[in-house]
Coordinates of C-alpha atoms in Angstrom, one line a residue:
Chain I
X1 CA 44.9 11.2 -7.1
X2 CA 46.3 8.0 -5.7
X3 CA 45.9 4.7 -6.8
X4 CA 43.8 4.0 -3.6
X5 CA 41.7 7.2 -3.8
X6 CA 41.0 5.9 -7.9
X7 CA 39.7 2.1 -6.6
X8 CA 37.4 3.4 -3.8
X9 CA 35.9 5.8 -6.1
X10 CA 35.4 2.5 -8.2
X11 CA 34.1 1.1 -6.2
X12 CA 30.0 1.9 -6.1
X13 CA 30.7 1.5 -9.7
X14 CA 31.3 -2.1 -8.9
X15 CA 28.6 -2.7 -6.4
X16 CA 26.2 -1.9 -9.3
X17 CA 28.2 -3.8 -12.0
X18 CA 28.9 -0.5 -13.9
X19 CA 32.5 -1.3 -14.6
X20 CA 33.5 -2.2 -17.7
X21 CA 36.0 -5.7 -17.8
X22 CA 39.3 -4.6 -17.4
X23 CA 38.4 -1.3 -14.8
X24 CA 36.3 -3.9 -12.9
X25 CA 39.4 -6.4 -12.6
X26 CA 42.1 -3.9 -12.0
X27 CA 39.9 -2.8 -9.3
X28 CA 39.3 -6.2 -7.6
X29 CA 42.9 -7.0 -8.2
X30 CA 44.0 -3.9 -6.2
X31 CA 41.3 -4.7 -3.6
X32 CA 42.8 -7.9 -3.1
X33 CA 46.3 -6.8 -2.2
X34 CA 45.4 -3.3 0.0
X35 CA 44.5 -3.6 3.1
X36 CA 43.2 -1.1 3.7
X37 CA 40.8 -0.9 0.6
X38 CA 39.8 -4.5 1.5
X39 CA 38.1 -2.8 4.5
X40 CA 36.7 0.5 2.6
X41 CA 35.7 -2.3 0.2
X42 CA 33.8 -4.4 3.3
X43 CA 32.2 -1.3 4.2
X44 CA 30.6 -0.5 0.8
X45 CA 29.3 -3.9 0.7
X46 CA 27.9 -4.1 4.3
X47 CA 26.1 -0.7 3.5
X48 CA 24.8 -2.0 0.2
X49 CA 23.4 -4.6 1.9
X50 CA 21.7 -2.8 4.7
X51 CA 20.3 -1.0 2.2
X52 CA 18.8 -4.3 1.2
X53 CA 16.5 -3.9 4.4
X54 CA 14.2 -0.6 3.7
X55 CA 11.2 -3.0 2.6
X56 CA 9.2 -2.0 -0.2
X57 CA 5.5 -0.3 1.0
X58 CA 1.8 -1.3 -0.5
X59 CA 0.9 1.5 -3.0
X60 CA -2.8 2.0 -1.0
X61 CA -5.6 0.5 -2.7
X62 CA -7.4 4.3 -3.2
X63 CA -4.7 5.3 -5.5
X64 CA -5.6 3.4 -8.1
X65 CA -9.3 4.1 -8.0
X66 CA -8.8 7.7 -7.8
X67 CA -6.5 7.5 -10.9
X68 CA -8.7 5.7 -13.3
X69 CA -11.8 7.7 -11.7
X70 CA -9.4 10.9 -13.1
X71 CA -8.9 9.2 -16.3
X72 CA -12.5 8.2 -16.9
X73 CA -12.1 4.8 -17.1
X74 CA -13.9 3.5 -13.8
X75 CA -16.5 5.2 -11.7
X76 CA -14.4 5.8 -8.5
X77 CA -17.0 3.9 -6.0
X78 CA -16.5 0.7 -8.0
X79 CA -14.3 -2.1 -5.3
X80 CA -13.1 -5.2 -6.8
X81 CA -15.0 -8.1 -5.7
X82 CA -12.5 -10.7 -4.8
X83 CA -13.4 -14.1 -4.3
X84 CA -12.6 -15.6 -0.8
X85 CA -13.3 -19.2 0.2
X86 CA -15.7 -17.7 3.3
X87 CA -17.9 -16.2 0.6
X88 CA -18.7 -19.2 -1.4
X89 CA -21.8 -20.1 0.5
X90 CA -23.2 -16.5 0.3
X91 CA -22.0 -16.4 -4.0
X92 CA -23.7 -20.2 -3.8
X93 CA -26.7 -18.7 -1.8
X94 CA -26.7 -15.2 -4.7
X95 CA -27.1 -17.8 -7.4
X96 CA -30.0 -19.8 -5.6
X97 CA -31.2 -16.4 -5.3
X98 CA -31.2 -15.9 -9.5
X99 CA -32.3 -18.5 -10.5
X100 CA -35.4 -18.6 -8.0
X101 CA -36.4 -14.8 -8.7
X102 CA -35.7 -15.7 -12.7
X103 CA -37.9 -18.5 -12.8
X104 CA -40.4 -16.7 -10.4
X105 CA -40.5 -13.9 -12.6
X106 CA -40.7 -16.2 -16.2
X107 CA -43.4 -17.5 -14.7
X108 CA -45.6 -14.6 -14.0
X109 CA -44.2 -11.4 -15.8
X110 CA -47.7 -10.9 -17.2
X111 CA -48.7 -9.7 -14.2
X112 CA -50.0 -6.1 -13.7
X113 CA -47.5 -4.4 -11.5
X114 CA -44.0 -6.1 -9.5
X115 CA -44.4 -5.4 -6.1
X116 CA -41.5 -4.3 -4.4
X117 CA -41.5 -6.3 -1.5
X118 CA -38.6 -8.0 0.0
X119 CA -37.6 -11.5 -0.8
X120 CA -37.4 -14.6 1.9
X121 CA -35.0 -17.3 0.5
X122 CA -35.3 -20.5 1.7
X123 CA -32.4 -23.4 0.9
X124 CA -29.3 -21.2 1.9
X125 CA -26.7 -23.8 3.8
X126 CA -25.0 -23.4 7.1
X127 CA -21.4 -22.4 6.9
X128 CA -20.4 -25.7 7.8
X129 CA -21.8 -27.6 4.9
X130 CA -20.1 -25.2 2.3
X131 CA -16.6 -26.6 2.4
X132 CA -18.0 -29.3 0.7
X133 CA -19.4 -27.4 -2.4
X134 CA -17.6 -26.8 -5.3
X135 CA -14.5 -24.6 -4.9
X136 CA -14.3 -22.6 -7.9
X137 CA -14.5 -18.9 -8.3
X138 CA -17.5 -17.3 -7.9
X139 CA -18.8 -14.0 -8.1
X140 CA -21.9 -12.4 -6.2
X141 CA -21.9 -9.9 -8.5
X142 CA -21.7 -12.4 -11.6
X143 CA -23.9 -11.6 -14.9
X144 CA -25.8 -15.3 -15.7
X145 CA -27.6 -16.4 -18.5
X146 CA -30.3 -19.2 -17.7
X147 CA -32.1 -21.5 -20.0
X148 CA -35.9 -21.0 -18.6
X149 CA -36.7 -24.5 -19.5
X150 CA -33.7 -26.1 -17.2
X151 CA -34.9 -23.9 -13.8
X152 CA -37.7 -24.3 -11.2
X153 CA -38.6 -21.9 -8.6
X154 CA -37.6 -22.0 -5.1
X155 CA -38.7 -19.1 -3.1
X156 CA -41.3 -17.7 -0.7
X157 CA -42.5 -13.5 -1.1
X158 CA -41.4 -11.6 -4.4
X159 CA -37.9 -10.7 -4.8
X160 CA -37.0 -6.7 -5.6
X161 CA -36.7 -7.1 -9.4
X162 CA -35.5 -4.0 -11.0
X163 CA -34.1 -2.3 -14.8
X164 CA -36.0 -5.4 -16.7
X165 CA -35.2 -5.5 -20.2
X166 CA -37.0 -7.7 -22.8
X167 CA -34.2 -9.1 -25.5
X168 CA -35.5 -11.0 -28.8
X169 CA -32.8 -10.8 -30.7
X170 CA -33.6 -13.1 -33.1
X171 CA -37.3 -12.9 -33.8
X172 CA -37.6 -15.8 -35.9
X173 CA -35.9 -18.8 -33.3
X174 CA -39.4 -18.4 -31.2
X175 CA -37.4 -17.6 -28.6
X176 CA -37.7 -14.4 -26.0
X177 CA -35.2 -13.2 -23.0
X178 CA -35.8 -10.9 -20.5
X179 CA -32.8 -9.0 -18.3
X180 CA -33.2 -7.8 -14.9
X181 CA -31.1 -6.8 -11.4
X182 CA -32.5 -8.9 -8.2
X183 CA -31.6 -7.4 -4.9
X184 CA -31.5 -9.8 -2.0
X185 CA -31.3 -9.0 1.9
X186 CA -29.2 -11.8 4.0
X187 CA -28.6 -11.8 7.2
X188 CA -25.9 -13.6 9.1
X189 CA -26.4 -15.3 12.2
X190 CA -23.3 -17.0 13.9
X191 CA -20.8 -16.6 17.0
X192 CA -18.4 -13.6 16.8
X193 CA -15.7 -16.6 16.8
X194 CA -17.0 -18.4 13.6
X195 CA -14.4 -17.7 10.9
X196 CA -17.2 -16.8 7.9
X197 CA -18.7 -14.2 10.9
X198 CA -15.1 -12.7 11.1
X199 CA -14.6 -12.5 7.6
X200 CA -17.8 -11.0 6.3
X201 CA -17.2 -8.2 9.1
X202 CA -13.6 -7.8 8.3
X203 CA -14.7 -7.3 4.9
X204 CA -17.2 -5.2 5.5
X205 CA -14.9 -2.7 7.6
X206 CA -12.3 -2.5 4.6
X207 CA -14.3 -2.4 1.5
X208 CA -18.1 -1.1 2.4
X209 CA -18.5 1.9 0.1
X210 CA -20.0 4.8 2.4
X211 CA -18.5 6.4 5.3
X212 CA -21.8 6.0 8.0
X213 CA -21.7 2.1 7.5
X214 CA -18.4 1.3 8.3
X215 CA -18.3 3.3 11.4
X216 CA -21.2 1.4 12.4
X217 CA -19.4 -1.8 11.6
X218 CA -16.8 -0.4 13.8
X219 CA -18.9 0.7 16.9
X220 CA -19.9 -2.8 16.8
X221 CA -17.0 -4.5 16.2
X222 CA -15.9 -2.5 19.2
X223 CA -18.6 -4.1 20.9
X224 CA -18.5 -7.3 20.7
X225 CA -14.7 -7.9 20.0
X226 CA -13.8 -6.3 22.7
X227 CA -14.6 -9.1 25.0
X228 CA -11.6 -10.8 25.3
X229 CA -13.4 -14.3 25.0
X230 CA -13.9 -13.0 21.3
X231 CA -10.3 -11.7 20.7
X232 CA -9.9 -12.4 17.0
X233 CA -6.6 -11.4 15.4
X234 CA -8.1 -11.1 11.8
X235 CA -10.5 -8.5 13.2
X236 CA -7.3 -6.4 14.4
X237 CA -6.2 -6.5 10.5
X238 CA -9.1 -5.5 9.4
X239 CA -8.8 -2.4 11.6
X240 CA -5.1 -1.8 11.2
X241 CA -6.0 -2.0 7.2
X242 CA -8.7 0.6 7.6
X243 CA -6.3 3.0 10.1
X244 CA -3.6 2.8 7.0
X245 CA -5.9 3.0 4.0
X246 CA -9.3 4.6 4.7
X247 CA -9.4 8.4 3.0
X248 CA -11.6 9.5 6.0
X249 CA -9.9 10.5 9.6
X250 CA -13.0 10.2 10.8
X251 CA -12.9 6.7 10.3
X252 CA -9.2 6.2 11.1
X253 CA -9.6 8.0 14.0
X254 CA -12.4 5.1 15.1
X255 CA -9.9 2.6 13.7
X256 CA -7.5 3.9 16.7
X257 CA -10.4 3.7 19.3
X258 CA -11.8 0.4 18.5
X259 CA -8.3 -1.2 18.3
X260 CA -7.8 0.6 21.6
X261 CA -10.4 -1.6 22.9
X262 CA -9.1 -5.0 21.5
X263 CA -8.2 -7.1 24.4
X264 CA -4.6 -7.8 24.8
X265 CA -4.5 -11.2 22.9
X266 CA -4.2 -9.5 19.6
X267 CA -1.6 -7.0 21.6
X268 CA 0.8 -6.9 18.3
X269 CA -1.1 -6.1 15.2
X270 CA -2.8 -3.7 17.6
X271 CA 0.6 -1.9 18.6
X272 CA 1.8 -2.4 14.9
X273 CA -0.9 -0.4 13.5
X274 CA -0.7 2.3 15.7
X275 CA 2.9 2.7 15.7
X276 CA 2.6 3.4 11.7
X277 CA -0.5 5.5 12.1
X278 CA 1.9 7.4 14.7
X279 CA 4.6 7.8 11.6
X280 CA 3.1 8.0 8.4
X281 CA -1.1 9.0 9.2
X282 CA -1.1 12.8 7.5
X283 CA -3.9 14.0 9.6
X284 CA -2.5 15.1 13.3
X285 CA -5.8 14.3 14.7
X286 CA -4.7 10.7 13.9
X287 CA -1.7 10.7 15.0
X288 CA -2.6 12.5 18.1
X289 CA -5.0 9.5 18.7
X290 CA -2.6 6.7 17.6
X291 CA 0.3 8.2 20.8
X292 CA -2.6 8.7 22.8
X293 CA -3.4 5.2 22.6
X294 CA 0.3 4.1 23.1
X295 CA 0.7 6.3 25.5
X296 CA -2.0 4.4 27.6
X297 CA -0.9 1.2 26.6
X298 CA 3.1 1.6 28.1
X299 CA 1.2 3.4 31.4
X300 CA -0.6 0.0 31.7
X301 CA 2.9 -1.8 31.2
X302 CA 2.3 -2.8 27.3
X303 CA 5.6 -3.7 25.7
X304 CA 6.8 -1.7 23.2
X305 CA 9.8 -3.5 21.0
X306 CA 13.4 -0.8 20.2
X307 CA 11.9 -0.2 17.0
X308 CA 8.5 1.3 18.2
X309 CA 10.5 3.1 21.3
X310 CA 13.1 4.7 18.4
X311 CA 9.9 5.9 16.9
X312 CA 8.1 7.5 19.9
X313 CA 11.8 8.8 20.7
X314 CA 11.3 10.0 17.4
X315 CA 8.0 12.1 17.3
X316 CA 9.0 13.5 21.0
X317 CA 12.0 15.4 19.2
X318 CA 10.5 15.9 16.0
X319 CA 10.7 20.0 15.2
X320 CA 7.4 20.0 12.9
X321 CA 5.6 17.9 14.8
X322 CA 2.4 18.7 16.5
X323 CA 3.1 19.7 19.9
X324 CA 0.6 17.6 21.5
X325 CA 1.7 14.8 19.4
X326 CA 5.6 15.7 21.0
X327 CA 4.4 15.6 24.3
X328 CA 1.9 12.5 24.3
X329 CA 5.2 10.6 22.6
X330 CA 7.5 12.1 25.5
X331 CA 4.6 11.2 28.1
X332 CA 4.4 7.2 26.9
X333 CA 8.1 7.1 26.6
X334 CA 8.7 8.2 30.2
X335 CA 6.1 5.0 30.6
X336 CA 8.2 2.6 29.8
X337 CA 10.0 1.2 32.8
X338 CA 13.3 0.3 32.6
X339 CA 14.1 -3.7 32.7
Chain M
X1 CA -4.0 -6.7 -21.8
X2 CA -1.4 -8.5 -20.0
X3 CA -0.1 -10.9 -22.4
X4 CA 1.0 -6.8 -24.5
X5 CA 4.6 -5.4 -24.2
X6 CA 4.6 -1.9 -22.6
X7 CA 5.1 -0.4 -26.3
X8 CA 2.0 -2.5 -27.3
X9 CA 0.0 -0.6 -24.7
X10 CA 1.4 2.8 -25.2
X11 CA 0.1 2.4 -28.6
X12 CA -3.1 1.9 -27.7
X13 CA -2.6 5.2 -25.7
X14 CA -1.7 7.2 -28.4
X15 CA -3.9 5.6 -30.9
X16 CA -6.9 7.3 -27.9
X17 CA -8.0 4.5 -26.2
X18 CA -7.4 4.6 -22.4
X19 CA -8.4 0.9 -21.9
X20 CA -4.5 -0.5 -20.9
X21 CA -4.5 2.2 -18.5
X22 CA -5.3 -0.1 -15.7
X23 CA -2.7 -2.6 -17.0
X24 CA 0.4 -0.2 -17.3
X25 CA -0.9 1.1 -13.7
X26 CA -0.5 -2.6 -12.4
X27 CA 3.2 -2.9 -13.7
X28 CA 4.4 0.1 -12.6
X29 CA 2.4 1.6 -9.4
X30 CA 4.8 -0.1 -6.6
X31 CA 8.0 1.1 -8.1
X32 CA 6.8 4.9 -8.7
X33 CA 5.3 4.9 -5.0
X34 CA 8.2 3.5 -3.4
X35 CA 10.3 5.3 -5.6
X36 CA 8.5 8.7 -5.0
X37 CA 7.7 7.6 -1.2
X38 CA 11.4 7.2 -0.6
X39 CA 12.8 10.4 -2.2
X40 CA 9.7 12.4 -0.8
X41 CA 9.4 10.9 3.0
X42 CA 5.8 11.4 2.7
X43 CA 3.2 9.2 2.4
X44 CA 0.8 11.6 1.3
X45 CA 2.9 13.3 -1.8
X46 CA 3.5 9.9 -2.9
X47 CA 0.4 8.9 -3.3
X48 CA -0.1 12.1 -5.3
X49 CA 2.6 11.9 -6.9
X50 CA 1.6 8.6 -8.2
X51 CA -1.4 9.5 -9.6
X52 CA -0.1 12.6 -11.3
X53 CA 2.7 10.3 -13.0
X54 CA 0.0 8.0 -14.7
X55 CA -2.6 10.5 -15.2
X56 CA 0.2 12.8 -17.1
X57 CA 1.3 9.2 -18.8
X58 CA -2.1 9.3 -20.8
X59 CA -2.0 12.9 -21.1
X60 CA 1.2 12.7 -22.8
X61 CA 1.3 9.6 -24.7
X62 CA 2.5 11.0 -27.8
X63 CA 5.6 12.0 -26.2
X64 CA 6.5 8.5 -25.6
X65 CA 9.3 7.3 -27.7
X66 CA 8.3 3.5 -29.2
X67 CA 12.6 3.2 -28.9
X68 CA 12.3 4.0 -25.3
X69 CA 11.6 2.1 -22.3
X70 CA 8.2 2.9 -20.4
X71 CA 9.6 2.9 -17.1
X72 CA 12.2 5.1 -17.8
X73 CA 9.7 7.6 -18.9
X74 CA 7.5 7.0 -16.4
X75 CA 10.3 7.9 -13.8
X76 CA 11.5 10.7 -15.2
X77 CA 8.1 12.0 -14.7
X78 CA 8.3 11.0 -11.4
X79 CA 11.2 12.6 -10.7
X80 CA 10.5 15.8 -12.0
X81 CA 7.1 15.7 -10.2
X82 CA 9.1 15.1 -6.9
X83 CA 11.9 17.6 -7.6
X84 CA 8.8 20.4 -8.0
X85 CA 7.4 19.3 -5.2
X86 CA 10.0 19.4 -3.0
X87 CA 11.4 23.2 -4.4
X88 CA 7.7 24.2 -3.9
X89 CA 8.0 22.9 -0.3
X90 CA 11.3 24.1 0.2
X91 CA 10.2 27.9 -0.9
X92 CA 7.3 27.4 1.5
X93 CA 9.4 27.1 4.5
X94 CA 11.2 29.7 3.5
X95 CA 8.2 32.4 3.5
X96 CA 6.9 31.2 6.6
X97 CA 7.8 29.6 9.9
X98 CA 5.4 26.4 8.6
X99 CA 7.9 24.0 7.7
X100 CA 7.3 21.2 5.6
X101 CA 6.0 18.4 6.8
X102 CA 8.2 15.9 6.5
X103 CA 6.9 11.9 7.4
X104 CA 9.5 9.2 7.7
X105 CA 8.7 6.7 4.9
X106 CA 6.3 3.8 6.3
X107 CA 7.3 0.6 7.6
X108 CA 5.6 -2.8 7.3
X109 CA 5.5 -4.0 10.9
X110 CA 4.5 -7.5 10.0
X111 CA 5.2 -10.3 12.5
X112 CA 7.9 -12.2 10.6
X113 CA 9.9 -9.5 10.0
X114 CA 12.1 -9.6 12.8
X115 CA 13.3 -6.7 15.1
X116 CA 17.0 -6.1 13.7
X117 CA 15.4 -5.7 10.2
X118 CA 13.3 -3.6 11.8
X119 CA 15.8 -1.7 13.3
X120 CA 18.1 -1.5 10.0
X121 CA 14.9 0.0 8.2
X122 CA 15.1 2.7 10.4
X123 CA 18.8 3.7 10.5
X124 CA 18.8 3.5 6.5
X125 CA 15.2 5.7 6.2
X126 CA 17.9 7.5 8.4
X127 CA 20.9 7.7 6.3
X128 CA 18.9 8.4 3.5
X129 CA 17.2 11.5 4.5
X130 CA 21.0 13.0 4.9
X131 CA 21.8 12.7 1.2
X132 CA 21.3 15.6 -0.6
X133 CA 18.1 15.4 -3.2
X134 CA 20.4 14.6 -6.1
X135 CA 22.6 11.9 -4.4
X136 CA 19.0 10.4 -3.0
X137 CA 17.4 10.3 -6.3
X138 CA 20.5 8.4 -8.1
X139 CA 20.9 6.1 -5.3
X140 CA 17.2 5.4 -4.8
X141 CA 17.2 4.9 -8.7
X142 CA 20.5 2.6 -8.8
X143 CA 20.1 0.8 -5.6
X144 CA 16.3 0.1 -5.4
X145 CA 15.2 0.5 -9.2
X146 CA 17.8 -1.5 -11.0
X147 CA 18.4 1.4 -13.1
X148 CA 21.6 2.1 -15.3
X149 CA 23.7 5.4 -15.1
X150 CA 22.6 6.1 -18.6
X151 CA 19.0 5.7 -17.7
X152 CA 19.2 7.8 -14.7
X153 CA 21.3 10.8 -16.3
X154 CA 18.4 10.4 -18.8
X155 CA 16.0 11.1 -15.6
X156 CA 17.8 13.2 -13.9
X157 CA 18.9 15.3 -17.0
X158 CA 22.9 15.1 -16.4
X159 CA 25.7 13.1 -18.2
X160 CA 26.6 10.0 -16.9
X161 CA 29.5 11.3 -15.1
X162 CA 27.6 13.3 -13.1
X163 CA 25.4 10.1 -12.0
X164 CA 28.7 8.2 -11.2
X165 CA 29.7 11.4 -8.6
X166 CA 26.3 11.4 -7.2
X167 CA 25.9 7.8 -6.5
X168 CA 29.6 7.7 -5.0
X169 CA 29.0 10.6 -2.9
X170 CA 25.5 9.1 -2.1
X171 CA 27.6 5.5 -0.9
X172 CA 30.2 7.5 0.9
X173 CA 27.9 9.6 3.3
X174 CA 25.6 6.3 3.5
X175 CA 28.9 3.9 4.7
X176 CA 29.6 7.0 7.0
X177 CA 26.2 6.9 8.6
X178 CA 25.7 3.3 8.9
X179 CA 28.9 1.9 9.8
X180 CA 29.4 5.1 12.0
X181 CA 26.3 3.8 14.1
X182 CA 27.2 -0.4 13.7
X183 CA 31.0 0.8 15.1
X184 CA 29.2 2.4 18.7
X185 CA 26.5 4.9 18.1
X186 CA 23.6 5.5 20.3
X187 CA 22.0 2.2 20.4
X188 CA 21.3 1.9 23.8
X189 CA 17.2 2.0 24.5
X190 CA 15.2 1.4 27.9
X191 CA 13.6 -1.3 26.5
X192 CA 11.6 -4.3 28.3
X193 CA 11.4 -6.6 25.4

């Protein structure tokens, strides 16, 4: 083997610092005085750097639900609640809520029978008077313990009170507790522009739990978003996070179709999310939908960027893909008019 | 749970309780999904793969070495889950005309990343997927895991001098590839930008 064949052999070895001292010396040494190893050398690093641009992808959210559902450590319905600052009026609004039904129900628990009726809250503050309230986290879904003597009631009808639980623990310190879930209906009013309105529905189309609810979310979404006065970038997310995350096609399939029908303003994170639905969506039906939708966007003279055109170029000449998913690619590539 | 070293929570593990589950899943999730989402070009497996690794991680505590390190052990898992999955998919294709279905890994089309990143992504998802499985796994494991050549012939279940060939033949075929395309390949797209 010659000495040049030995040092370019080396040489991955010293991209990843695997050399010991005197190996990783004689090598740069011998770099420095070839030319021609200074340009294999150039090339090793250039690739190593490239490599540097493969970005690293989100492991999806169901993974780790369905993991410690397996391993019997959470049920798998349960989603994280976190704490955004457009939810702070609605957690302040929850605990108004508690502490009205808790007092209500200290009050007048000897009472023959709870009725079941829902609860009207009064006292729950426009969305414009919440940046002023405190801004630390809060939870909707927060456990509190209240000192009976330190509330007052606040409320109009009988809140749903349900699993109630009398606690004495210690039955000497004259003192009793009682335990119990309170249920509360809200309802938002707003225009589809206010940023709380976008952000409840956003939420709502990534994290409600059942299938039915979020494709009614969607059906309205599609509704009133698609009016371009009401073009709201955030709402395109939302739907591109549900197109690369939801377990259902059903619902990614909707995803497509309502972002379909986002007006052009929010164009990118539209053609973003299709263009990965088109690569990586494991159902066909998806993907189908996804070049379907692309398709009709470069008929109507949407601009697709080299990277998205590589990867329609692609799915057209991709041997195991499904052939209607070839042809629709093939069909919005000839679209695309030349410049 | 998080202020624990990995051995700390493996303990717990074998000692029965499940509770740092969530905790070791935190630490270590992204690297086996992009690790197994790389070598497996499919979103799908991945994901499975994933769970597998950490569901067979409590499974088979006690076979975790306190001398070892976790992540190590959890990719060798990995690994071995991949390489089964892909000989499975490979004797598939071989009894029928269904071939496997091969996704190229996902990319995060984010606005700020800009389109020559964009671009590179592609042409190394590209360059990767012409490696054999061995050269892909000690690359993916070297380049993008910060792993040593001991620590992968420990995963891989080779000597170290096997590792070294693998990666160099892995960084030959890739310079090949990509500077092959940089020096006048078929870049040329109809593109209105």
């Amino acid at each position: 083997m010659s000495e040049c064949s030995a040092m370019r052999e080396s040489m991955p070895l010293l991209l990843t610092e695997s050399l010991d001292a005197t190996r990783r010396e004689q090598t740069l040494q011998h770099i420095e005085n070839c030319a021609l190893c200074v340009s294999e050398w150039a090339g090793y690093q250039e690739t190593w750097s490239l490599m540097a641009d493969l970005p690293e992808v989100e492991v999806p959210a169901r993974v780790r639900t369905q993991f410690l559902s397996k391993a019997g450590i959470a049920p798998a319905n349960v989603v994280p609640f976190r704490s955004r600052p457009a939810f702070k009026w609605l957690a302040q609004a929850a605990a108004v809520a508690a502490i009205a039904g808790g007092s209500y129900f200290l009050g007048d628990y000897n009472a023959p029978r709870i009725q079941q009726t829902a609860a009207t809250i009064d006292g729950v503050r426009p969305a414009d008077d919440i940046r002023m309230v405190s801004t630390s986290p809060v939870s909707i879904a927060e456990t509190r313990v209240l000192n009976a003597a330190a509330i007052s009631p606040e409320i109009q009808g009988r809140p749903n009170i349900k699993n109630v639980q009398f606690v004495d623990g210690d039955a000497t310190d004259n003192e009793i507790g009682v335990s119990f879930d309170i249920t509360s209906r809200w309802t938002v009013t707003g225009n589809p522009k206010d940023k709380s309105m976008v952000r409840l529905l956003s939420y709502m189309l990534e994290n409600e739990e059942s299938m039915t609810p979020r494709s009614t979310a969607m059906d309205w979404v599609r509704r009133t978003y698609s009016d371009p006065a009401n073009a709201e970038p955030e709402i395109a997310n939302a739907l591109a996070k549900v197109l690369r995350n939801d377990a259902h096609e059903g619902v990614r399939i909707r995803a497509v179709e309502t972002l379909t029908n986002l007006p052009s303003a929010v164009g990118t994170q539209t053609r973003d999310a299709l263009i990965q639905a088109l690569k990586d969506d494991p159902n066909p039906a998806v993907r189908l939908k996804a070049v379907e939708a692309l398709a009709q966007m470069t008929a109507s003279g949407t601009v697709l960027d080299p990277a998205m055109v590589d990867t329609l170029r692609q799915k057209a000449f991709q041997d195991d893909e499904n052939t209607y998913v070839r042809v629709k690619a093939a069909e919005a590539l000839s679209n695309i008019k030349p410049r | 749970m998080k202020h624990l070293s990995d051995q700390e929570l493996m303990r717990i593990v074998q000692a029965g309780d499940y509770s740092p589950a969530a905790e070791i899943y935190d630490r270590y999730s992204g690297r086996i999904y992009n690790f197994a989402f790389r070598f497996l070009r499919n979103s799908e497996a991945a994901e499975d793969a994933t769970q597998e690794v950490f569901v067979k991680m409590l499974k088979h505590a006690n076979q975790f070495h306190g001398d070892a390190k976790l992540s190590t052990w959890l990719f060798s898992i990995t690994a071995n889950w991949c390489r089964d999955y892909l000989r499975k998919a490979d004797n598939k294709s071989k009894e029928s005309e269904d071939v496997l279905i091969s996704l190229p890994a996902s990319s995060e089309h984010s606005p700020d990343r800009n389109l020559e990143q964009r671009e590179n992504e592609q042409r190394v998802r590209r360059a990767l997927e012409s490696l054999t499985a061995e050269q892909r796994e000690a690359i993916l494991l070297s380049r993008y895991q910060g792993l040593s050549y001991a620590e992968i012939a420990q995963i891989a279940g080779c000597s170290e001098g096997a590792v070294k060939t693998r990666v160099f033949r892995a960084m030959e075929t890739l310079k090949k590839t990509l500077m092959g395309e940089t020096r006048g390949g078929d870049r040329c797209l109809n593109v209105v930008q």
